[in-house]
XYZ file of N, CA and C in Angstrom:
789
model
N 0.841 -1.199 0.000
C 0.000 0.000 0.000
C 0.876 1.249 0.000
N 0.643 2.129 -0.955
C 1.355 3.396 -1.003
C 0.647 4.381 -0.079
N 1.327 4.822 0.975
C 0.711 5.721 1.942
C 0.741 7.177 1.510
N 1.377 7.466 0.396
C 1.396 8.834 -0.102
C 2.237 9.780 0.735
N 3.291 9.256 1.349
C 4.126 10.074 2.234
C 5.435 10.535 1.589
N 5.679 10.153 0.357
C 6.917 10.564 -0.301
C 7.015 12.087 -0.355
N 8.126 12.583 0.182
C 8.443 14.015 0.221
C 7.574 14.836 1.180
N 6.699 14.188 1.948
C 6.054 14.895 3.039
C 7.114 15.152 4.128
N 6.945 16.224 4.876
C 7.913 16.584 5.917
C 7.297 16.309 7.282
N 8.021 15.528 8.074
C 7.532 15.132 9.393
C 8.506 15.560 10.481
N 7.955 15.949 11.615
C 8.734 16.233 12.814
C 8.262 15.291 13.909
N 9.184 14.518 14.462
C 8.883 13.590 15.554
C 9.731 13.986 16.749
N 9.104 14.268 17.877
C 9.859 14.733 19.040
C 10.220 13.576 19.974
N 11.218 13.846 20.825
C 11.742 12.825 21.756
C 11.989 11.525 21.004
N 12.805 11.613 19.963
C 12.870 10.524 18.980
C 14.253 9.904 18.800
N 15.131 10.051 19.780
C 16.436 9.398 19.665
C 16.355 7.911 20.006
N 15.254 7.514 20.644
C 15.081 6.107 21.024
C 13.605 5.819 21.242
N 13.295 4.565 21.501
C 11.953 4.170 21.896
C 10.876 4.430 20.865
N 9.715 4.851 21.351
C 8.548 5.029 20.486
C 8.749 6.153 19.490
N 9.412 7.231 19.922
C 9.675 8.331 19.005
C 10.542 7.894 17.840
N 11.591 7.152 18.144
C 12.453 6.656 17.071
C 11.675 5.738 16.132
N 10.845 4.872 16.693
C 10.077 3.945 15.862
C 9.169 4.710 14.895
N 8.560 5.796 15.373
C 7.709 6.613 14.495
C 8.540 7.277 13.406
N 9.690 7.835 13.791
C 10.551 8.503 12.817
C 11.032 7.525 11.747
N 11.417 6.336 12.170
C 11.921 5.341 11.219
C 10.820 4.872 10.276
N 9.614 4.680 10.809
C 8.500 4.238 9.961
C 8.149 5.300 8.921
N 8.145 6.559 9.324
C 7.846 7.643 8.384
C 8.934 7.766 7.325
N 10.190 7.673 7.742
C 11.297 7.756 6.784
C 11.250 6.600 5.802
N 10.886 5.414 6.271
C 10.812 4.240 5.399
C 9.728 4.403 4.332
N 8.718 5.231 4.624
C 7.636 5.486 3.668
C 7.940 6.660 2.742
N 9.147 7.230 2.858
C 9.557 8.277 1.944
C 9.441 9.693 2.466
N 9.027 9.849 3.729
C 8.927 11.188 4.293
C 10.312 11.731 4.642
N 10.424 13.053 4.606
C 11.612 13.726 5.121
C 11.353 13.983 6.603
N 12.300 13.612 7.451
C 12.006 13.563 8.882
C 13.019 14.369 9.695
N 12.482 15.162 10.634
C 13.297 15.830 11.643
C 13.073 15.131 12.969
N 14.150 14.908 13.716
C 14.060 14.278 15.025
C 14.713 15.190 16.061
N 14.360 14.990 17.312
C 14.967 15.793 18.363
C 15.091 14.983 19.637
N 15.991 15.416 20.500
C 16.181 14.858 21.831
C 17.094 15.805 22.594
N 17.234 15.584 23.890
C 18.111 16.439 24.688
C 19.568 16.014 24.572
N 19.808 14.717 24.407
C 21.174 14.201 24.349
C 21.677 14.223 22.907
N 22.629 15.095 22.635
C 23.084 15.289 21.254
C 23.768 14.054 20.683
N 24.563 13.354 21.497
C 25.276 12.173 21.004
C 24.293 11.085 20.579
N 23.306 10.807 21.432
C 22.288 9.812 21.089
C 21.524 10.228 19.835
N 21.217 11.525 19.753
C 20.441 12.039 18.635
C 21.191 11.877 17.320
N 22.462 12.253 17.298
C 23.253 12.143 16.068
C 23.379 10.686 15.637
N 23.589 9.810 16.604
C 23.717 8.386 16.275
C 22.417 7.850 15.674
N 21.304 8.219 16.253
C 20.009 7.771 15.737
C 19.757 8.294 14.332
N 20.075 9.568 14.099
C 19.885 10.151 12.762
C 20.691 9.382 11.726
N 21.926 9.069 12.056
C 22.782 8.323 11.125
C 22.225 6.930 10.863
N 21.733 6.276 11.927
C 21.211 4.917 11.772
C 19.932 4.896 10.934
N 19.016 5.815 11.193
C 17.773 5.853 10.410
C 18.067 6.200 8.956
N 18.965 7.148 8.737
C 19.329 7.527 7.379
C 19.934 6.343 6.624
N 20.771 5.573 7.306
C 21.399 4.402 6.675
C 20.369 3.339 6.341
N 19.406 3.120 7.244
C 18.391 2.089 7.050
C 17.418 2.462 5.933
N 17.024 3.741 5.884
C 15.943 4.156 4.978
C 16.418 4.908 3.744
N 17.662 5.387 3.745
C 18.159 6.177 2.638
C 17.568 7.575 2.592
N 17.055 8.044 3.727
C 16.373 9.338 3.801
C 17.210 10.342 4.584
N 17.149 11.593 4.164
C 17.830 12.667 4.883
C 17.101 12.926 6.197
N 17.826 12.851 7.319
C 17.254 13.061 8.637
C 17.877 14.310 9.254
N 17.032 15.246 9.660
C 17.500 16.438 10.355
C 17.455 16.184 11.854
N 18.582 16.371 12.536
C 18.662 16.162 13.986
C 18.846 17.506 14.676
N 17.947 17.819 15.610
C 17.987 19.096 16.327
C 17.912 18.825 17.826
N 18.900 19.263 18.560
C 18.877 19.107 20.007
C 17.823 20.046 20.597
N 16.911 19.493 21.389
C 15.831 20.311 21.946
C 15.235 19.635 23.166
N 14.773 20.468 24.102
C 14.130 20.032 25.336
C 12.655 20.407 25.244
N 11.767 19.423 25.368
C 10.338 19.668 25.178
C 9.691 20.446 26.319
N 10.414 20.744 27.374
C 9.867 21.592 28.443
C 10.270 23.050 28.265
N 11.027 23.358 27.203
C 11.501 24.726 26.981
C 10.821 25.324 25.749
N 9.982 26.354 25.943
C 9.264 26.951 24.800
C 10.185 27.418 23.687
N 11.322 28.003 24.060
C 12.228 28.505 23.032
C 12.816 27.374 22.193
N 13.063 26.212 22.809
C 13.559 25.060 22.060
C 12.509 24.561 21.080
N 11.267 24.523 21.520
C 10.185 24.048 20.663
C 10.016 24.952 19.447
N 9.986 26.244 19.658
C 9.838 27.168 18.529
C 11.008 27.068 17.561
N 12.212 26.965 18.107
C 13.405 26.834 17.258
C 13.356 25.536 16.466
N 12.928 24.460 17.090
C 12.844 23.155 16.437
C 11.888 23.189 15.252
N 10.699 23.737 15.465
C 9.704 23.780 14.386
C 10.186 24.660 13.241
N 10.702 25.823 13.560
C 11.142 26.742 12.505
C 12.342 26.187 11.746
N 13.241 25.519 12.456
C 14.411 24.937 11.780
C 13.991 23.812 10.843
N 13.019 23.007 11.273
C 12.515 21.926 10.422
C 11.892 22.483 9.150
N 11.013 23.481 9.303
C 10.336 24.073 8.142
C 11.322 24.762 7.209
N 12.329 25.407 7.786
C 13.318 26.105 6.957
C 14.201 25.111 6.206
N 14.589 24.043 6.861
C 15.506 23.064 6.261
C 14.839 22.302 5.111
N 13.586 21.874 5.335
C 12.899 21.053 4.331
C 11.953 21.866 3.443
N 11.660 23.106 3.830
C 10.778 23.936 3.029
C 9.302 23.790 3.326
N 8.957 22.981 4.319
C 7.548 22.774 4.681
C 7.494 21.955 5.968
N 6.287 21.802 6.497
C 6.053 20.885 7.618
C 4.619 20.386 7.502
N 4.466 19.079 7.312
C 3.144 18.491 7.093
C 2.678 17.618 8.256
N 3.621 16.987 8.952
C 3.280 15.966 9.944
C 3.996 16.281 11.253
N 3.257 16.248 12.352
C 3.832 16.440 13.684
C 3.450 15.265 14.565
N 4.454 14.608 15.122
C 4.230 13.561 16.118
C 4.762 14.080 17.447
N 3.843 14.377 18.379
C 4.262 14.890 19.678
C 4.511 13.727 20.622
N 5.663 13.758 21.245
C 6.092 12.682 22.139
C 7.055 13.305 23.139
N 6.877 13.010 24.411
C 7.741 13.656 25.394
C 8.080 12.761 26.579
N 7.926 11.445 26.412
C 8.171 10.589 27.560
C 7.090 10.792 28.604
N 7.329 10.279 29.814
C 6.309 10.374 30.850
C 6.842 10.943 32.147
N 5.948 11.510 32.955
C 6.348 11.995 34.277
C 6.774 10.829 35.165
N 7.472 11.107 36.255
C 7.911 10.028 37.146
C 6.735 9.343 37.827
N 6.946 8.094 38.209
C 5.925 7.354 38.931
C 5.942 7.685 40.409
N 4.822 7.385 41.074
C 4.736 7.620 42.508
C 3.307 7.766 42.966
N 3.138 7.823 44.284
C 1.839 7.974 44.915
C 1.427 9.457 44.933
N 0.137 9.716 45.051
C -0.370 11.084 45.076
C 0.361 11.947 46.105
N 0.617 11.411 47.276
C 1.213 12.197 48.360
C 2.729 12.318 48.244
N 3.298 11.747 47.186
C 4.744 11.882 46.952
C 5.097 13.201 46.281
N 4.104 13.893 45.716
C 4.409 15.016 44.820
C 3.889 16.344 45.350
N 4.754 17.358 45.266
C 4.360 18.709 45.636
C 3.885 19.476 44.403
N 3.555 20.765 44.579
C 3.059 21.559 43.460
C 4.057 21.627 42.312
N 5.336 21.727 42.659
C 6.365 21.827 41.616
C 6.361 20.592 40.727
N 6.192 19.421 41.318
C 6.162 18.176 40.538
C 4.943 18.135 39.622
N 3.802 18.616 40.124
C 2.593 18.646 39.304
C 2.748 19.610 38.128
N 3.295 20.778 38.401
C 3.492 21.753 37.331
C 4.487 21.244 36.300
N 5.525 20.557 36.769
C 6.511 19.983 35.856
C 5.877 18.926 34.964
N 5.011 18.080 35.540
C 4.326 17.047 34.755
C 3.418 17.673 33.710
N 2.730 18.756 34.079
C 1.846 19.450 33.134
C 2.656 20.076 32.002
N 3.796 20.663 32.335
C 4.676 21.237 31.315
C 5.117 20.162 30.324
N 5.498 18.999 30.853
C 6.010 17.924 30.006
C 4.908 17.307 29.147
N 3.809 16.918 29.769
C 2.796 16.135 29.065
C 1.842 16.991 28.233
N 1.422 18.124 28.774
C 0.422 18.937 28.097
C 1.024 20.110 27.334
N 1.812 20.930 28.010
C 2.283 22.155 27.379
C 3.253 21.895 26.228
N 3.985 20.799 26.272
C 4.845 20.479 25.123
C 3.994 20.264 23.880
N 2.861 19.556 24.030
C 1.962 19.334 22.891
C 1.326 20.645 22.436
N 0.877 21.458 23.393
C 0.267 22.752 23.058
C 1.238 23.598 22.237
N 2.459 23.717 22.709
C 3.441 24.589 22.048
C 3.855 24.052 20.683
N 4.030 22.742 20.591
C 4.405 22.141 19.313
C 3.305 22.345 18.269
N 2.065 22.078 18.655
C 0.956 22.214 17.715
C 0.774 23.672 17.308
N 0.854 24.572 18.264
C 0.702 26.000 17.969
C 1.752 26.478 16.970
N 2.976 25.966 17.103
C 4.045 26.372 16.190
C 3.929 25.693 14.828
N 3.420 24.460 14.798
C 3.416 23.679 13.556
C 2.210 23.954 12.661
N 1.052 24.213 13.251
C -0.181 24.329 12.459
C -0.113 25.410 11.383
N 0.488 26.577 11.617
C 0.552 27.555 10.516
C 1.226 27.006 9.257
N 2.224 26.165 9.424
C 2.889 25.553 8.262
C 1.949 24.565 7.566
N 1.157 23.829 8.349
C 0.196 22.891 7.766
C -0.916 23.645 7.036
N -1.371 24.726 7.626
C -2.395 25.528 6.960
C -1.890 26.087 5.637
N -0.636 26.474 5.619
C -0.060 26.996 4.379
C -0.047 25.927 3.291
N 0.159 24.679 3.712
C 0.188 23.555 2.767
C -1.207 23.021 2.469
N -2.210 23.482 3.254
C -3.584 22.977 3.152
C -3.644 21.466 3.371
N -2.762 20.981 4.252
C -2.675 19.536 4.515
C -1.860 19.331 5.788
N -2.330 18.511 6.688
C -1.538 18.283 7.892
C -2.024 17.101 8.706
N -1.106 16.589 9.502
C -1.411 15.490 10.414
C -0.746 15.794 11.757
N -1.526 15.733 12.830
C -0.994 15.838 14.182
C -1.303 14.543 14.906
N -0.273 13.919 15.471
C -0.435 12.663 16.194
C 0.248 12.812 17.547
N -0.507 12.575 18.605
C 0.027 12.671 19.956
C 0.244 11.276 20.535
N 1.460 11.010 21.007
C 1.741 9.747 21.688
C 1.477 9.956 23.171
N 0.493 9.232 23.729
C 0.157 9.399 25.132
C 0.367 8.083 25.878
N -0.677 7.478 26.404
C -0.523 6.248 27.184
C -1.868 5.588 27.371
N -1.852 4.268 27.593
C -3.100 3.579 27.917
C -3.674 4.071 29.245
N -2.854 4.768 30.050
C -3.335 5.287 31.338
C -4.441 6.315 31.158
N -4.590 6.863 29.946
C -5.703 7.781 29.676
C -7.033 7.056 29.825
N -7.085 5.804 29.382
C -8.314 5.011 29.447
C -8.400 4.183 30.720
N -7.250 3.733 31.210
C -7.217 2.843 32.369
C -6.071 3.267 33.279
N -6.341 4.135 34.260
C -5.279 4.669 35.118
C -4.443 3.573 35.759
N -3.131 3.821 35.792
C -2.187 2.867 36.363
C -1.791 3.332 37.764
N -1.861 2.433 38.725
C -1.729 2.781 40.144
C -0.510 3.631 40.488
N 0.693 3.325 39.983
C 1.850 4.113 40.430
C 2.124 5.359 39.594
N 1.209 5.707 38.682
C 1.495 6.785 37.733
C 0.461 7.911 37.834
N 0.293 8.448 39.029
C -0.749 9.450 39.240
C -0.535 10.693 38.382
N 0.710 11.122 38.192
C 0.968 12.313 37.382
C 0.565 12.085 35.933
N 0.901 10.938 35.411
C 0.520 10.592 34.042
C -0.990 10.429 33.911
N -1.592 9.747 34.882
C -3.035 9.524 34.858
C -3.813 10.832 34.803
N -3.296 11.836 35.487
C -4.020 13.101 35.608
C -3.734 14.079 34.480
N -2.516 14.064 33.933
C -2.154 15.086 32.946
C -2.339 14.637 31.499
N -2.123 13.376 31.205
C -2.229 12.943 29.809
C -3.638 13.078 29.225
N -4.706 12.859 29.994
C -6.039 13.045 29.401
C -6.278 14.449 28.859
N -5.578 15.444 29.388
C -5.753 16.807 28.878
C -5.337 16.902 27.418
N -4.347 16.102 27.000
C -3.916 16.088 25.601
C -5.043 15.561 24.717
N -5.786 14.594 25.215
C -6.891 14.036 24.434
C -8.023 15.048 24.297
N -8.290 15.809 25.360
C -9.291 16.869 25.251
C -8.884 17.920 24.243
N -7.602 18.267 24.255
C -7.068 19.212 23.282
C -7.214 18.675 21.860
N -6.852 17.409 21.671
C -6.887 16.816 20.337
C -8.301 16.790 19.768
N -9.268 16.436 20.602
C -10.655 16.381 20.118
C -11.138 17.774 19.730
N -10.776 18.767 20.528
C -11.145 20.146 20.216
C -10.517 20.594 18.901
N -9.226 20.295 18.731
C -8.518 20.722 17.526
C -8.981 19.956 16.289
N -9.366 18.696 16.456
C -9.894 17.942 15.308
C -11.121 18.650 14.743
N -11.969 19.168 15.627
C -13.152 19.911 15.180
C -12.770 21.236 14.530
N -11.760 21.878 15.076
C -11.389 23.216 14.606
C -10.581 23.191 13.310
N -9.731 22.174 13.143
C -8.768 22.181 12.043
C -9.170 21.323 10.848
N -10.264 20.597 10.972
C -10.680 19.733 9.867
C -10.877 20.488 8.565
N -11.409 21.697 8.660
C -11.660 22.486 7.446
C -10.370 22.891 6.751
N -9.247 22.816 7.459
C -7.942 23.155 6.883
C -7.219 21.941 6.303
N -7.885 20.790 6.302
C -7.242 19.578 5.804
C -6.276 18.967 6.792
N -6.455 19.276 8.080
C -5.558 18.791 9.130
C -6.321 17.827 10.036
N -5.797 16.634 10.227
C -6.376 15.681 11.161
C -5.558 15.669 12.448
N -6.225 15.319 13.551
C -5.570 15.278 14.866
C -5.998 14.001 15.572
N -5.033 13.161 15.925
C -5.330 11.877 16.558
C -4.336 11.576 17.679
N -4.709 10.620 18.520
C -3.859 10.180 19.621
C -3.581 8.687 19.516
N -2.368 8.293 19.892
C -2.021 6.876 20.002
C -1.701 6.588 21.467
N -2.305 5.525 21.991
C -2.123 5.156 23.396
C -1.348 3.843 23.496
N -0.044 3.919 23.724
C 0.738 2.681 23.838
C 0.528 1.994 25.179
N 0.589 0.660 25.138
C 0.670 -0.123 26.361
C 2.128 -0.404 26.670
N 2.378 -1.446 27.461
C 3.753 -1.801 27.788
C 4.483 -2.236 26.516
N 5.555 -1.533 26.197
C 6.287 -1.730 24.953
C 7.774 -1.810 25.252
N 8.494 -2.583 24.474
C 9.911 -2.833 24.730
C 10.767 -1.602 24.373
N 10.636 -0.572 25.168
C 11.478 0.613 25.042
C 12.621 0.535 26.053
N 13.569 1.474 25.953
C 14.683 1.479 26.905
C 14.192 1.591 28.337
N 13.148 2.392 28.532
C 12.603 2.575 29.883
C 12.067 1.264 30.447
N 11.369 0.487 29.623
C 10.829 -0.793 30.072
C 11.947 -1.820 30.237
N 12.951 -1.752 29.369
C 14.097 -2.662 29.509
C 14.812 -2.415 30.840
N 15.002 -1.139 31.183
C 15.642 -0.823 32.466
C 14.807 -1.354 33.636
N 13.504 -1.199 33.528
C 12.607 -1.726 34.562
C 12.739 -3.245 34.638
N 12.757 -3.908 33.483
C 12.884 -5.363 33.454
C 14.188 -5.840 34.055
N 15.265 -5.114 33.775
C 16.568 -5.479 34.339
C 16.574 -5.330 35.857
N 15.928 -4.284 36.368
C 15.861 -4.072 37.818
C 15.064 -5.184 38.491
N 13.935 -5.560 37.894
C 13.116 -6.637 38.456
C 13.866 -7.962 38.377
N 14.593 -8.171 37.283
C 15.354 -9.410 37.125
C 16.403 -9.563 38.237
N 17.062 -8.481 38.577
C 18.061 -8.527 39.657
C 17.415 -8.855 41.000
N 16.231 -8.306 41.215
C 15.538 -8.524 42.482
C 14.992 -9.940 42.608
N 14.575 -10.527 41.506
C 13.871 -11.806 41.545
C 14.719 -13.000 41.134
N 15.860 -12.740 40.482
C 16.676 -13.836 39.982
C 16.194 -14.386 38.659
N 15.170 -13.757 38.084
C 14.680 -14.188 36.780
C 15.497 -13.533 35.673
N 15.376 -14.038 34.449
C 15.972 -13.363 33.302
C 15.074 -12.200 32.898
N 15.628 -11.262 32.132
C 14.826 -10.138 31.665
C 13.669 -10.629 30.799
N 13.917 -11.620 29.955
C 12.850 -12.140 29.105
C 11.748 -12.800 29.923
N 12.117 -13.421 31.041
C 11.089 -13.986 31.925
C 10.247 -12.881 32.549
N 10.908 -11.783 32.913
C 10.177 -10.632 33.456
C 9.213 -10.088 32.414
N 9.690 -9.946 31.178
C 8.818 -9.470 30.108
C 7.661 -10.440 29.875
N 7.948 -11.724 29.994
C 6.892 -12.726 29.844
C 5.817 -12.558 30.898
N 6.250 -12.285 32.132
C 5.280 -12.039 33.213
C 4.458 -10.789 32.933
N 5.115 -9.741 32.423
C 4.397 -8.503 32.106
C 3.361 -8.730 31.015
N 3.670 -9.646 30.097
C 2.775 -9.890 28.979
C 1.619 -10.821 29.285
N 1.694 -11.557 30.406
C 0.642 -12.538 30.706
C -0.750 -11.931 30.832
N -0.923 -10.760 31.471
C -2.279 -10.197 31.570
C -2.797 -9.603 30.254
N -1.908 -9.431 29.275
C -2.293 -8.832 28.000
C -2.953 -9.904 27.132
N -4.110 -9.634 26.550
C -4.793 -10.657 25.760
C -3.936 -11.323 24.685
N -3.042 -10.567 24.020
C -2.213 -11.207 22.995
C -1.022 -11.940 23.611
N -0.817 -11.828 24.912
C 0.159 -12.642 25.620
C 1.582 -12.149 25.621
N 1.819 -10.879 25.311
C 3.182 -10.358 25.296
C 3.147 -8.838 25.384
N 4.333 -8.231 25.629
C 4.431 -6.779 25.531
C 4.661 -6.400 24.065
N 4.509 -5.127 23.773
C 4.606 -4.672 22.393
C 6.019 -4.350 21.955
N 6.186 -4.205 20.649
C 7.444 -3.776 20.054
C 7.256 -2.357 19.502
N 8.269 -1.489 19.616
C 8.118 -0.104 19.163
C 7.646 0.024 17.719
N 8.128 -0.853 16.846
C 7.757 -0.763 15.441
C 6.273 -0.959 15.195
N 5.589 -1.646 16.103
C 4.149 -1.845 15.937
C 3.399 -0.536 16.127
N 3.868 0.301 17.023
C 3.285 1.628 17.174
C 3.719 2.538 16.029
N 4.978 2.424 15.615
C 5.467 3.236 14.509
C 4.662 3.029 13.242
N 4.238 1.801 13.005
C 3.451 1.499 11.803
C 2.112 2.235 11.826
N 1.481 2.301 13.005
C 0.220 3.030 13.112
C 0.434 4.523 12.915
N 1.512 5.053 13.480
C 1.811 6.474 13.301
C 1.983 6.811 11.825
N 2.659 5.941 11.091
C 2.843 6.172 9.660
C 1.505 6.144 8.931
N 0.643 5.199 9.283
C -0.663 5.142 8.618
C -1.499 6.385 8.931
N -1.536 6.796 10.198
C -2.321 7.979 10.558
C -1.768 9.244 9.911
N -0.500 9.222 9.529
C 0.122 10.355 8.846
C -0.183 10.389 7.360
N -0.805 9.358 6.863
C -0.871 9.153 5.420
C -2.108 9.749 4.770
N -2.095 9.726 3.443
C -3.266 10.094 2.653
C -4.421 9.142 2.937
N -4.110 7.873 3.196
C -5.141 6.863 3.412
C -5.954 7.129 4.667
N -5.409 7.912 5.610
C -6.078 8.147 6.892
C -6.783 9.502 6.935
N -7.115 10.037 5.784
C -7.680 11.389 5.722
C -9.025 11.523 6.436
N -9.744 10.407 6.628
C -11.064 10.467 7.269
C -11.022 10.007 8.722
N -9.824 9.885 9.269
C -9.670 9.532 10.684
C -9.176 10.768 11.414
N -10.003 11.316 12.297
C -9.607 12.493 13.066
C -10.366 12.515 14.385
N -9.711 13.008 15.416
C -10.315 13.045 16.740
C -10.341 11.692 17.419
N -9.565 10.741 16.902
C -9.576 9.380 17.439
C -8.449 9.168 18.435
N -8.695 8.269 19.391
C -7.669 7.834 20.341
C -7.544 6.321 20.213
N -6.427 5.866 19.669
C -6.277 4.465 19.287
C -5.239 3.781 20.165
N -5.616 2.703 20.861
C -4.632 1.983 21.684
C -3.767 1.056 20.844
N -2.509 0.951 21.227
C -1.621 -0.085 20.694
C -1.096 -0.812 21.928
N -1.923 -1.727 22.438
C -1.679 -2.294 23.761
C -1.955 -3.779 23.842
N -2.170 -4.413 22.686
C -2.450 -5.859 22.706
C -3.768 -6.211 23.342
N -4.657 -5.227 23.496
C -5.956 -5.495 24.117
C -5.968 -5.296 25.621
N -4.913 -4.673 26.165
C -4.793 -4.557 27.625
C -5.870 -3.686 28.257
N -6.330 -2.647 27.549
C -7.384 -1.802 28.101
C -8.680 -2.604 28.145
N -9.291 -2.659 29.304
C -10.497 -3.483 29.478
C -11.765 -2.756 29.082
N -11.727 -1.423 29.084
C -12.931 -0.651 28.798
C -13.392 -0.888 27.361
N -14.732 -0.887 27.162
C -15.293 -1.103 25.829
C -15.191 0.145 24.971
N -15.141 1.314 25.585
C -15.126 2.565 24.832
C -13.976 3.440 25.293
């Protein structure tokens, strides 16, 4: 299937590893020109080189922190200037730290809101004018299954990530007339560096292998395993495509069926 992404320009944030990288690689493999960003310049440059080698696509790497408004504006403008346009935005910023409600003070709550919500607000605000100019655009927010099914140790994520979904639904209504769709992807437990580190810590505590730990994590999931980053990347590429022009305002899980809710 030709997704119609050849020469489209995409920006994927927090993309030196994990889900962000998987989205960037999937878009580049479909022929899109891709900008990636992260805070660690060494990791970012290495990822850009690896994706470019795998896909044969020019990758723009920009060091940026998603909690800094000036970095976000610079990132968007540099992407548009380098490639001459911006059609696709994948917002991704990792997650706030885990913990109990009483573990966090006001500063921690404000920091979580800056990371999860305001990064998306600022990125979309900066990117949409370029999409309007092109009369075509795709906004995809990477959030979490915790939006639908709150996870006990992740109160900051449980409380702040749903705000991104409210924003997306509002913008889907507002931007549809401009040829811009807005959707959310909700990943479940996926084999990212963060989950690997967690698996290694549990393995040390229990004497199990990391793969045994992952097997235990996958047992409650209907498909019987945790996810792979590329499985989410494939959905991001499809939602970015011409084929997905009639999908907007949707929140789609990539969780192996882990969310129990019917709606």
